[in-house]
Short mmCIF file of C-alpha atoms and ligand atoms in Angstrom, two decimals:
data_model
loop_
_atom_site.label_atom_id
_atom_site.label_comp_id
_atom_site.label_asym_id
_atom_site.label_seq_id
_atom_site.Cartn_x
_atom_site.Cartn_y
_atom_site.Cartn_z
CA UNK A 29 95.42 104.55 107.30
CA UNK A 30 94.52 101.97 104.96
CA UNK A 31 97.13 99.42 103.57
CA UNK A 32 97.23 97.01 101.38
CA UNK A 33 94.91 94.36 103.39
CA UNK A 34 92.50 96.94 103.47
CA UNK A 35 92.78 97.99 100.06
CA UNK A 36 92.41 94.64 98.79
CA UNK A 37 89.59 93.65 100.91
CA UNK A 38 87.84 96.73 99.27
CA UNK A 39 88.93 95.81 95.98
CA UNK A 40 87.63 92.47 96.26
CA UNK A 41 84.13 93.91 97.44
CA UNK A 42 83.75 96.31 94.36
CA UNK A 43 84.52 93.33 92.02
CA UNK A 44 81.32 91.62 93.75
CA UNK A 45 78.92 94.53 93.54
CA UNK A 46 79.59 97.35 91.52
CA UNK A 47 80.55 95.81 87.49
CA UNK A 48 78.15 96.22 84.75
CA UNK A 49 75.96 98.61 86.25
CA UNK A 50 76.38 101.75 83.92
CA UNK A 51 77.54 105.04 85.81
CA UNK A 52 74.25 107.70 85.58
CA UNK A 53 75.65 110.51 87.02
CA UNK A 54 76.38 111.93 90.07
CA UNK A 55 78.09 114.89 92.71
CA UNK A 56 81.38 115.86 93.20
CA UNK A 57 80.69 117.81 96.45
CA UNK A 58 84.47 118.35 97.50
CA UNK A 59 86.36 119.09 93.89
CA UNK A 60 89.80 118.31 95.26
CA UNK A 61 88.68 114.94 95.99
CA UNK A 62 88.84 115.11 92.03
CA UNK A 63 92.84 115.04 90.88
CA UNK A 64 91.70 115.17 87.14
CA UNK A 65 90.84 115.84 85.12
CA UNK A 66 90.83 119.57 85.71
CA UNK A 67 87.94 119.78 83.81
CA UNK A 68 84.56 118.56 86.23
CA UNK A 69 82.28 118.33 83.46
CA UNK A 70 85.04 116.29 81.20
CA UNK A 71 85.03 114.10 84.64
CA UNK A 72 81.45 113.70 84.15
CA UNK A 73 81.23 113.24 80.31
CA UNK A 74 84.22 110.79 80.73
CA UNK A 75 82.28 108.62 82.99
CA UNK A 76 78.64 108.57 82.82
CA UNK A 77 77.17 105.53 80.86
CA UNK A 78 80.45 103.15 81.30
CA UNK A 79 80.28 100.71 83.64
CA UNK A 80 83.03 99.16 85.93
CA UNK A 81 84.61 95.61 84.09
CA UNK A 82 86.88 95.17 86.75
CA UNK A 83 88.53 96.56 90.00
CA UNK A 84 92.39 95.60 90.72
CA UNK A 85 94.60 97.26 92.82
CA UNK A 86 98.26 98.13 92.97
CA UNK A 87 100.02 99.02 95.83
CA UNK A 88 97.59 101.30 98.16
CA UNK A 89 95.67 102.22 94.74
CA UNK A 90 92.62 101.10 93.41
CA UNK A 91 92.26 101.29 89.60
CA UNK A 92 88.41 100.22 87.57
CA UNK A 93 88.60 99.40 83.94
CA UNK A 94 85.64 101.39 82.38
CA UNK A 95 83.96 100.13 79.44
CA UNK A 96 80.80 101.26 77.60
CA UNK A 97 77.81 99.39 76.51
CA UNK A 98 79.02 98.66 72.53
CA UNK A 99 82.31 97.49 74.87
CA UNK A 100 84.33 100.32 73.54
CA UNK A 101 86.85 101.35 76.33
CA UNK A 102 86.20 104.36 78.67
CA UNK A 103 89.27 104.33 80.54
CA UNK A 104 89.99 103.84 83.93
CA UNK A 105 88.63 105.52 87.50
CA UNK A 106 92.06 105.40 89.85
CA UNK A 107 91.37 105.31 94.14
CA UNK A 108 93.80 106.39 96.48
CA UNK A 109 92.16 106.21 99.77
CA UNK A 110 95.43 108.07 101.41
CA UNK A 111 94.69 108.52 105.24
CA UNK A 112 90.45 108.31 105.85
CA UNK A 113 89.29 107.50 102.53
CA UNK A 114 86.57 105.19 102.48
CA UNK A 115 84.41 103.62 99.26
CA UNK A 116 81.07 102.71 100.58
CA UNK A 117 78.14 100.88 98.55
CA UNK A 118 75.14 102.05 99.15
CA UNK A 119 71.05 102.66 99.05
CA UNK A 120 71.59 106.65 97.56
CA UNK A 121 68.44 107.27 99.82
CA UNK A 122 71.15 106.96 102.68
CA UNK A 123 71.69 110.63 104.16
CA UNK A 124 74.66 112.08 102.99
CA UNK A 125 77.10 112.87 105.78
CA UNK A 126 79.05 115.74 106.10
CA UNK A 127 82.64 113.61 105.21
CA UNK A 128 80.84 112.80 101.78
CA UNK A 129 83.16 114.00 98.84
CA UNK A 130 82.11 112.23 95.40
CA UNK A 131 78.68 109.79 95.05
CA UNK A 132 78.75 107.44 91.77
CA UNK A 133 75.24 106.64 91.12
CA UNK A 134 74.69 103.50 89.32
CA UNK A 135 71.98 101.29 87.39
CA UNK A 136 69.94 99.63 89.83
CA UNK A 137 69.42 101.97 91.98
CA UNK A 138 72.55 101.60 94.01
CA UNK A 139 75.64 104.14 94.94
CA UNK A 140 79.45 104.34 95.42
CA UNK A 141 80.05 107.07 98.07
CA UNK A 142 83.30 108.28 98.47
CA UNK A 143 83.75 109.40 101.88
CA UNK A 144 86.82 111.37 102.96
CA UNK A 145 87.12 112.89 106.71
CA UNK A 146 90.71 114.35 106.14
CA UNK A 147 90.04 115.14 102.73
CA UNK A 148 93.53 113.61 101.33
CA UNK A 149 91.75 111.01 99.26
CA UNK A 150 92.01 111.57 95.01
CA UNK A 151 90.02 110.06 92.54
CA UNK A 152 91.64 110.07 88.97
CA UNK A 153 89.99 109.45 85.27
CA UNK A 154 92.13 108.15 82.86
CA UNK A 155 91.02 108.83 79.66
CA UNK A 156 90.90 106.27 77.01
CA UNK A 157 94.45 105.30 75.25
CA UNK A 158 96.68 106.64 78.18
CA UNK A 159 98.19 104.31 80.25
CA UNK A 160 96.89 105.05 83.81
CA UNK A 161 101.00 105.50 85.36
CA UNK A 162 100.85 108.85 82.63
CA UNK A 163 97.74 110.47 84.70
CA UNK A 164 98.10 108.70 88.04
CA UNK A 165 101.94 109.49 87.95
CA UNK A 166 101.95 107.83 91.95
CA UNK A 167 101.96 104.22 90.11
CA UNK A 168 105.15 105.16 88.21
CA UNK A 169 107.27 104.92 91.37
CA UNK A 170 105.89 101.79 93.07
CA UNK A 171 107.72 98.57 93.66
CA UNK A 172 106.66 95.18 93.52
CA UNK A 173 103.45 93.63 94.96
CA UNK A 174 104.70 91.72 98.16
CA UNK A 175 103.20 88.27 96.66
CA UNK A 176 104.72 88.95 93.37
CA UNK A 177 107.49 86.97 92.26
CA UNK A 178 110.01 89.62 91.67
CA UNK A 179 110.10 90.19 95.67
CA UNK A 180 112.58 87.84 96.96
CA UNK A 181 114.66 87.64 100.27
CA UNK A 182 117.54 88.22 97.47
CA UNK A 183 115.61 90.97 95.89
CA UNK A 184 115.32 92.81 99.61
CA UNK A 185 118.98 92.03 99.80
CA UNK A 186 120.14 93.92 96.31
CA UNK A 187 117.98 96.68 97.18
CA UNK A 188 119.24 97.22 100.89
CA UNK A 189 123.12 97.00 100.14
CA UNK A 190 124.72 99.85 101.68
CA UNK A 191 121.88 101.48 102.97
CA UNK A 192 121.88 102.89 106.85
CA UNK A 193 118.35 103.48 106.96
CA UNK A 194 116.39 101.83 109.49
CA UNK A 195 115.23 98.91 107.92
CA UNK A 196 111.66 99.96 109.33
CA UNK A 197 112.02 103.49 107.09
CA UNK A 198 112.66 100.91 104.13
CA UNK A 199 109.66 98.54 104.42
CA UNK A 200 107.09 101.95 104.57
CA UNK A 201 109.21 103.27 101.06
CA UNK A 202 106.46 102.58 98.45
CA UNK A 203 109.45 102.26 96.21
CA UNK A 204 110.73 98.76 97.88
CA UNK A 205 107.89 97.31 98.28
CA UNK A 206 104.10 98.71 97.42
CA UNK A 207 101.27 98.55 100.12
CA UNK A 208 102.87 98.31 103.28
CA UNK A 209 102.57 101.06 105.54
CA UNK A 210 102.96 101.59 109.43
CA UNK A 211 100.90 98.82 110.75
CA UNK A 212 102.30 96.17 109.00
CA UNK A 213 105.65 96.82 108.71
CA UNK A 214 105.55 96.79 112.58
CA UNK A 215 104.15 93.44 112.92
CA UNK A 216 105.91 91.69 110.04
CA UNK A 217 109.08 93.25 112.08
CA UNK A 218 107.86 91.87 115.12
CA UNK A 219 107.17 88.38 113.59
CA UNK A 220 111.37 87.91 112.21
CA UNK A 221 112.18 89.11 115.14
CA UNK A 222 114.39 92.69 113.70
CA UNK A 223 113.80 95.69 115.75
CA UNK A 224 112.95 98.41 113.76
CA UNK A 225 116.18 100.48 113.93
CA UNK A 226 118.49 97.93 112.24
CA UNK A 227 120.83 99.29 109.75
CA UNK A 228 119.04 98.00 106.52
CA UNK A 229 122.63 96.77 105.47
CA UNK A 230 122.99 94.60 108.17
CA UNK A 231 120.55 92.33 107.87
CA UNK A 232 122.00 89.22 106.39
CA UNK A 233 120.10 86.41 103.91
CA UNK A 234 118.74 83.82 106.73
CA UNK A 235 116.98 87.66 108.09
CA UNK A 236 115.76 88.93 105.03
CA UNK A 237 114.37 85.05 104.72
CA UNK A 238 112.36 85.63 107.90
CA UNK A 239 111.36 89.39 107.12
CA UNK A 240 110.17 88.54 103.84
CA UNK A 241 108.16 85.84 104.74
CA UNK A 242 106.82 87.81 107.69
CA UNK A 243 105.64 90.43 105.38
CA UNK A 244 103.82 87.94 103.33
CA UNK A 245 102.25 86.11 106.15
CA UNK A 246 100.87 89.02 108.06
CA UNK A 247 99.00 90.65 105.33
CA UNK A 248 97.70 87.18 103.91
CA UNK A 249 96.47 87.02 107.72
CA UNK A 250 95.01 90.28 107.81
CA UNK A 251 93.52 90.12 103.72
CA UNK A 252 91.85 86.71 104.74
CA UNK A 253 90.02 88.46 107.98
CA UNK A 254 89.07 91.68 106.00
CA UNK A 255 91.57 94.17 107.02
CA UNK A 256 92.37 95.66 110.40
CA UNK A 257 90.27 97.67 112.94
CA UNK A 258 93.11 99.90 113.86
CA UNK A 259 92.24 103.12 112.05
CA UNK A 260 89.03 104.73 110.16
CA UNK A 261 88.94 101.73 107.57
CA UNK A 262 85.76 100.26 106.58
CA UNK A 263 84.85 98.01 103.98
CA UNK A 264 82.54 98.64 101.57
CA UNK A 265 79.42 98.20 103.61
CA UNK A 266 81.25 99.96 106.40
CA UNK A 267 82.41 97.19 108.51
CA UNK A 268 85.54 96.95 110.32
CA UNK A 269 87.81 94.02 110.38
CA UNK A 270 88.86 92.30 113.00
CA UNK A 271 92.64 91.93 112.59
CA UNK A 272 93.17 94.25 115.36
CA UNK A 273 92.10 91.79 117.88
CA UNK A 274 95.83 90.07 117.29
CA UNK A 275 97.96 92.31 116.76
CA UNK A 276 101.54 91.36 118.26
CA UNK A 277 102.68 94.52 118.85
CA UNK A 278 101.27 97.75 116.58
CA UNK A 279 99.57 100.02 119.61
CA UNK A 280 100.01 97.96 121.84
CA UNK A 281 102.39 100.15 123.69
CA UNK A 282 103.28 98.95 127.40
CA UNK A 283 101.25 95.96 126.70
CA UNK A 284 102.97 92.93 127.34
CA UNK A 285 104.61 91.21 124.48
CA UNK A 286 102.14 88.43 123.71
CA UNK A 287 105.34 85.85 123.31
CA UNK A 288 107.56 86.59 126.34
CA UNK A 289 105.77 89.45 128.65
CA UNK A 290 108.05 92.27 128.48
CA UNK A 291 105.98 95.56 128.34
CA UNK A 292 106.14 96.90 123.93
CA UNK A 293 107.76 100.09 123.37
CA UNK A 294 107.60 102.73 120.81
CA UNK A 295 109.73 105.35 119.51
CA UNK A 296 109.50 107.71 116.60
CA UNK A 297 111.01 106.60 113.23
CA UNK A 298 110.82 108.78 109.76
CA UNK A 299 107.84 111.13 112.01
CA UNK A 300 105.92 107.51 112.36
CA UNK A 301 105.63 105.43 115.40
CA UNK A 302 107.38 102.28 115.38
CA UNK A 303 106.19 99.43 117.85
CA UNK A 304 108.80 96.98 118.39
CA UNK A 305 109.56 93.95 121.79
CA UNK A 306 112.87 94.78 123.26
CA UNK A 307 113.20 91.29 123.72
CA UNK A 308 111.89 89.41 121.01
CA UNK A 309 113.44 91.77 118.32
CA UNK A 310 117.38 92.09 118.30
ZN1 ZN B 417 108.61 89.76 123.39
#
C-alpha cells in the first residue's frame, strides 16, 4: 500500500510533468473510481479545459489546484491511491490494461492513467469555492504532517497519555499522525528500538525523542530514494523504488536482524502484521 514516501514521490513527479497542460477530456471506465461528484458528466464539465497549477499532498492524499486559461479557479482533483492505486503518465497510444479505471487526457498529447487493481482508489472534484475537507471529508480527520512543526516528541506525548493501545496501533491512526502506514511504522519502531506492543502510555520523553525522530528519518530515507518496492507502488512512469533493498525489519520475517542476528518475528496487531527484533526492541 502506498504511504506517504510513495505518495510524495508521486506528487513530486506530477508537479514536473503534468501543470499547464489543459485537461481535453477523457474515460471514466470504472465509475466508482469516481467518489463525486455523483454526477459523471458534471465530473467532466468540471474538469475539461483547466489545467493542473499545482499538486501537494496531505497525508496519503493527493490534491491538484485546477485553474482555467483566463486563471479563474476550477477547483481541485483529490487522489487517494488507498491499497493498488497507481497515477501513471503516459503516451495515450499505450494499450489500456484491464486495471485501467479513469485516463486524463491532456494538451500535448500526453495522459494521466489512473490504474486501480483492487479497485479501492477514489478520485474527488471539488468544485470551485468549497474547501476540499467539505467534499473529501477523509482530510477533515487527519493529523499533522510528520515534518510539520506541530509534531513534537511532546506532542506524541499529550496525545498518548493514558492510552493502552499498542503504540504500533497509534502510529498507523491517520488521526496522530497522517501518512504512515504499516511499513513504516514498523521500521521507524525498529530504528528507537520500541517493540510494537508497548502500552502507548508507557513510553516516556527520551522514547518518544527516539520514535519521533525515527519516524522522520525513515521516510526522509525512503522519499529521497523514491519510495519502497514492497507492494504494487509505482511512480509515475511505473518504476519501483528501491527502499526495499534496506529494510531493517518490515517482511523480513525469520531473517536475521541486520544489527544483532536474531531471526525477526511477526505477529498480528489491529488485523496488520507487525515486524519487530526481539532483541533490539524492548
Ligand atoms: Zn536485532
Amino acid at each position: 500500500m502506498p504511504e506517504l514516501p510513495e505518495v510524495e514521490t508521486v506528487c513530486r513527479g506530477l508537479n514536473r510533468v503534468t501543470l499547464n497542460r489543459p485537461i481535453q477530456g477523457g474515460e471514466l471506465l470504472l465509475p466508482r473510481s469516481l467518489a463525486t461528484p455523483d454526477s459523471v458528466a458534471d465530473f467532466w464539465q468540471g474538469i475539461r479545459g483547466a489545467s493542473f497549477a499545482a499538486w501537494q499532498r496531505r497525508g496519503k492524499y493527493l490534491l491538484a489546484e485546477l485553474v482555467r486559461e483566463d486563471g479563474e479557479g476550477a477547483g481541485y482533483l483529490g487522489v487517494h491511491l488507498r491499497m493498488t492505486g497507481q497515477l501513471l503518465w503516459l503516451d495515450p497510444a499505450t494499450p489500456v490494461n484491464a486495471h485501467c479505471r479513469v485516463r486524463l487526457l491532456l494538451q500535448g498529447d500526453r495522459e494521466l492513467r489512473f490504474l486501480d487493481q483492487r479497485t479501492f482508489g477514489r478520485l474527488w472534484w471539488v468544485p470551485p469555492g468549497q474547501p476540499p475537507p467539505a467534499v473529501i471529508t477523509g482530510l477533515q480527520r487527519l493529523g499533522p504532517e510528520p515534518f510539520a512543526g506541530e509534531f513534537s516528541p511532546v506532542y506524541l506525548g499529550e496525545r498518548l497519555r493514558g492510552s493502552q493501545r499498542p503504540i504500533k496501533n497509534a502510529l498507523l491512526d491517520q488521526r496522530l499522525v497522517a501518512g504512515l502506514g504499516n511499513i513504516y511504522a514498523d521500521e521507524a519502531l525498529f530504528l528507537s528500538g520500541i517493540r510494537p506492543t508497548t502500552a502507548s502510555q508507557s513510553l516516556g520523553p527520551s522514547r518518544l525523542t527516539r520514535l519521533h525522530g525515527a519516524i522522520q528519518q525513515v521516510l526522509t530515507t525512503s522519499i529521497e530514494s523514491g519510495g519502497t518496492s514492497f507492494s504494487d507502488y509505482r511512480d509515475i512512469y511505473g518504476i519501483n523504488g528501491n527502499y526495499g533493498g534496506v529494510a531493517w525489519v518490515y517482511d523480513r520475517e525469520t531473517l536475521p536482524c541486520r544489527v544483532c542476528q536474531t531471526p525477526i518475528r511477526r505477529l498480528k496487531l489491529a488485523g496488520r502484521s507487525a515486524h519487530y527484533c526481539p532483541h533490539c526492541q524492548r
